[in-house]
Amino acid sequence: MKILRQSAIIAAVCAVAELIKYLLPLPIPAAAICAALGLTGLASVYGLILMLLALLTGLIKPEQISTVADFFISIMPVLFIAPTVALITQPEYLAVMGGPVVLLGILGTTLVIGISGKAAQAVGRQEAKRREGKKHE
């Protein structure tokens, strides 16, 4: 029952995102999470933003979606198999898009590593300051 409830919460966010996408049709690519729920075409970056806002405001608590969210994170690599196989089996697409795809992959990876490193350093400094404050009390 817990998994069904958590799936329903995520599906509801996806449905609201689809409604917003219908009312405000910006060219934003679809996400795969709602597709994994069987709700084809109902997810977008709108859904990710809505979920972030719901979590930040406390409207949805992390415990309310944690089991299903952990499942989606665990199967995420599987979602990349079909596009990878398509690129390998159809080299004509790779010949046209290969250079830009590789360049974007390298740039994106570098950017993610850099931002993640800076974020980890900031959290580490913040944690160290908090520990120092507790020692002096």
mmCIF file of C-alpha atoms in Angstrom, residues 11-134:
data_model
loop_
_atom_site.group_PDB
_atom_site.id
_atom_site.type_symbol
_atom_site.label_atom_id
_atom_site.label_comp_id
_atom_site.label_asym_id
_atom_site.label_seq_id
_atom_site.Cartn_x
_atom_site.Cartn_y
_atom_site.Cartn_z
ATOM 1 C CA ALA A 11 1.866 10.423 -10.625
ATOM 2 C CA ALA A 12 -0.193 13.345 -9.304
ATOM 3 C CA VAL A 13 2.809 15.666 -9.608
ATOM 4 C CA CYS A 14 3.340 14.376 -13.153
ATOM 5 C CA ALA A 15 -0.319 14.966 -14.011
ATOM 6 C CA VAL A 16 -0.207 18.536 -12.696
ATOM 7 C CA ALA A 17 3.002 19.054 -14.686
ATOM 8 C CA GLU A 18 1.257 17.838 -17.826
ATOM 9 C CA LEU A 19 -1.615 20.259 -17.194
ATOM 10 C CA ILE A 20 0.848 23.126 -16.787
ATOM 11 C CA LYS A 21 2.655 21.971 -19.939
ATOM 12 C CA TYR A 22 -0.667 22.036 -21.783
ATOM 13 C CA LEU A 23 -1.535 25.525 -20.477
ATOM 14 C CA LEU A 24 1.996 26.898 -20.850
ATOM 15 C CA PRO A 25 3.488 25.036 -23.849
ATOM 16 C CA LEU A 26 7.203 25.791 -23.603
ATOM 17 C CA PRO A 27 9.591 23.487 -25.509
ATOM 18 C CA ILE A 28 10.810 21.484 -22.495
ATOM 19 C CA PRO A 29 11.881 17.834 -22.987
ATOM 20 C CA ALA A 30 9.989 14.990 -21.332
ATOM 21 C CA ALA A 31 11.445 13.158 -18.353
ATOM 22 C CA ALA A 32 11.520 9.376 -17.979
ATOM 23 C CA ILE A 33 10.216 8.898 -14.443
ATOM 24 C CA CYS A 34 6.521 9.224 -15.266
ATOM 25 C CA ALA A 35 7.080 7.083 -18.351
ATOM 26 C CA ALA A 36 8.455 4.415 -16.020
ATOM 27 C CA LEU A 37 5.208 4.701 -14.078
ATOM 28 C CA GLY A 38 3.350 3.960 -17.292
ATOM 29 C CA LEU A 39 2.263 7.565 -17.718
ATOM 30 C CA THR A 40 3.724 8.114 -21.145
ATOM 31 C CA GLY A 41 4.231 11.734 -22.032
ATOM 32 C CA LEU A 42 3.051 13.065 -18.680
ATOM 33 C CA ALA A 43 6.389 14.229 -17.325
ATOM 34 C CA SER A 44 8.599 17.167 -18.058
ATOM 35 C CA VAL A 45 10.950 19.528 -16.401
ATOM 36 C CA TYR A 46 7.773 21.120 -15.042
ATOM 37 C CA GLY A 47 7.275 17.994 -12.947
ATOM 38 C CA LEU A 48 10.809 18.163 -11.597
ATOM 39 C CA ILE A 49 10.340 21.810 -10.663
ATOM 40 C CA LEU A 50 6.955 21.094 -9.083
ATOM 41 C CA MET A 51 8.394 18.211 -7.064
ATOM 42 C CA LEU A 52 11.317 20.375 -5.927
ATOM 43 C CA LEU A 53 8.948 23.143 -4.832
ATOM 44 C CA ALA A 54 6.660 20.674 -3.059
ATOM 45 C CA LEU A 55 9.625 19.196 -1.183
ATOM 46 C CA LEU A 56 11.116 22.586 -0.289
ATOM 47 C CA THR A 57 7.809 23.960 0.983
ATOM 48 C CA GLY A 58 7.008 20.809 2.953
ATOM 49 C CA LEU A 59 3.878 20.079 0.931
ATOM 50 C CA ILE A 60 5.425 16.674 0.230
ATOM 51 C CA LYS A 61 7.734 15.164 2.801
ATOM 52 C CA PRO A 62 10.700 13.086 1.553
ATOM 53 C CA GLU A 63 9.416 10.064 3.505
ATOM 54 C CA GLN A 64 6.213 10.197 1.455
ATOM 55 C CA ILE A 65 8.061 9.314 -1.764
ATOM 56 C CA SER A 66 11.390 7.856 -0.642
ATOM 57 C CA THR A 67 10.816 4.166 -1.462
ATOM 58 C CA VAL A 68 9.584 4.786 -4.998
ATOM 59 C CA ALA A 69 12.177 7.519 -5.575
ATOM 60 C CA ASP A 70 14.953 5.143 -4.481
ATOM 61 C CA PHE A 71 13.592 2.544 -6.900
ATOM 62 C CA PHE A 72 13.644 5.023 -9.789
ATOM 63 C CA ILE A 73 17.201 6.020 -8.962
ATOM 64 C CA SER A 74 18.238 2.364 -8.883
ATOM 65 C CA ILE A 75 16.767 1.637 -12.341
ATOM 66 C CA MET A 76 17.972 4.870 -13.942
ATOM 67 C CA PRO A 77 20.925 3.218 -15.755
ATOM 68 C CA VAL A 78 18.498 0.805 -17.427
ATOM 69 C CA LEU A 79 16.644 3.761 -18.941
ATOM 70 C CA PHE A 80 19.776 4.660 -20.928
ATOM 71 C CA ILE A 81 20.136 1.235 -22.564
ATOM 72 C CA ALA A 82 17.640 1.780 -25.408
ATOM 73 C CA PRO A 83 19.100 5.129 -26.592
ATOM 74 C CA THR A 84 22.622 3.688 -26.389
ATOM 75 C CA VAL A 85 21.669 0.613 -28.416
ATOM 76 C CA ALA A 86 19.937 2.845 -30.969
ATOM 77 C CA LEU A 87 23.105 4.904 -31.413
ATOM 78 C CA ILE A 88 25.260 1.800 -31.774
ATOM 79 C CA THR A 89 22.950 0.035 -34.241
ATOM 80 C CA GLN A 90 22.364 3.116 -36.389
ATOM 81 C CA PRO A 91 25.806 4.582 -37.032
ATOM 82 C CA GLU A 92 24.442 7.033 -39.603
ATOM 83 C CA TYR A 93 22.910 9.037 -36.761
ATOM 84 C CA LEU A 94 26.151 8.909 -34.829
ATOM 85 C CA ALA A 95 28.069 10.092 -37.913
ATOM 86 C CA VAL A 96 25.882 13.198 -38.121
ATOM 87 C CA MET A 97 25.616 13.912 -34.401
ATOM 88 C CA GLY A 98 28.723 12.169 -33.055
ATOM 89 C CA GLY A 99 30.951 15.226 -32.695
ATOM 90 C CA PRO A 100 28.399 17.438 -30.946
ATOM 91 C CA VAL A 101 27.226 14.566 -28.731
ATOM 92 C CA VAL A 102 30.768 13.757 -27.601
ATOM 93 C CA LEU A 103 31.556 17.444 -27.067
ATOM 94 C CA LEU A 104 28.379 17.975 -25.043
ATOM 95 C CA GLY A 105 29.107 14.825 -23.064
ATOM 96 C CA ILE A 106 32.585 16.021 -22.162
ATOM 97 C CA LEU A 107 31.421 19.545 -21.337
ATOM 98 C CA GLY A 108 28.438 18.306 -19.353
ATOM 99 C CA THR A 109 30.514 15.823 -17.386
ATOM 100 C CA THR A 110 33.137 18.461 -16.619
ATOM 101 C CA LEU A 111 30.454 20.897 -15.505
ATOM 102 C CA VAL A 112 28.750 18.329 -13.271
ATOM 103 C CA ILE A 113 32.045 17.285 -11.680
ATOM 104 C CA GLY A 114 33.006 20.916 -11.061
ATOM 105 C CA ILE A 115 29.669 21.943 -9.580
ATOM 106 C CA SER A 116 29.472 18.786 -7.459
ATOM 107 C CA GLY A 117 32.980 19.401 -6.131
ATOM 108 C CA LYS A 118 32.235 23.029 -5.259
ATOM 109 C CA ALA A 119 28.967 22.021 -3.585
ATOM 110 C CA ALA A 120 30.714 19.308 -1.564
ATOM 111 C CA GLN A 121 33.401 21.780 -0.475
ATOM 112 C CA ALA A 122 30.759 24.321 0.558
ATOM 113 C CA VAL A 123 28.871 21.728 2.578
ATOM 114 C CA GLY A 124 32.119 20.574 4.173
ATOM 115 C CA ARG A 125 33.040 24.129 5.179
ATOM 116 C CA GLN A 126 29.559 24.738 6.549
ATOM 117 C CA GLU A 127 29.718 21.495 8.530
ATOM 118 C CA ALA A 128 33.160 22.395 9.903
ATOM 119 C CA LYS A 129 31.901 25.833 11.013
ATOM 120 C CA ARG A 130 28.939 24.221 12.730
ATOM 121 C CA ARG A 131 31.206 21.776 14.563
ATOM 122 C CA GLU A 132 33.521 24.598 15.616
ATOM 123 C CA GLY A 133 30.540 26.539 16.968
ATOM 124 C CA LYS A 134 29.441 23.560 19.071
#
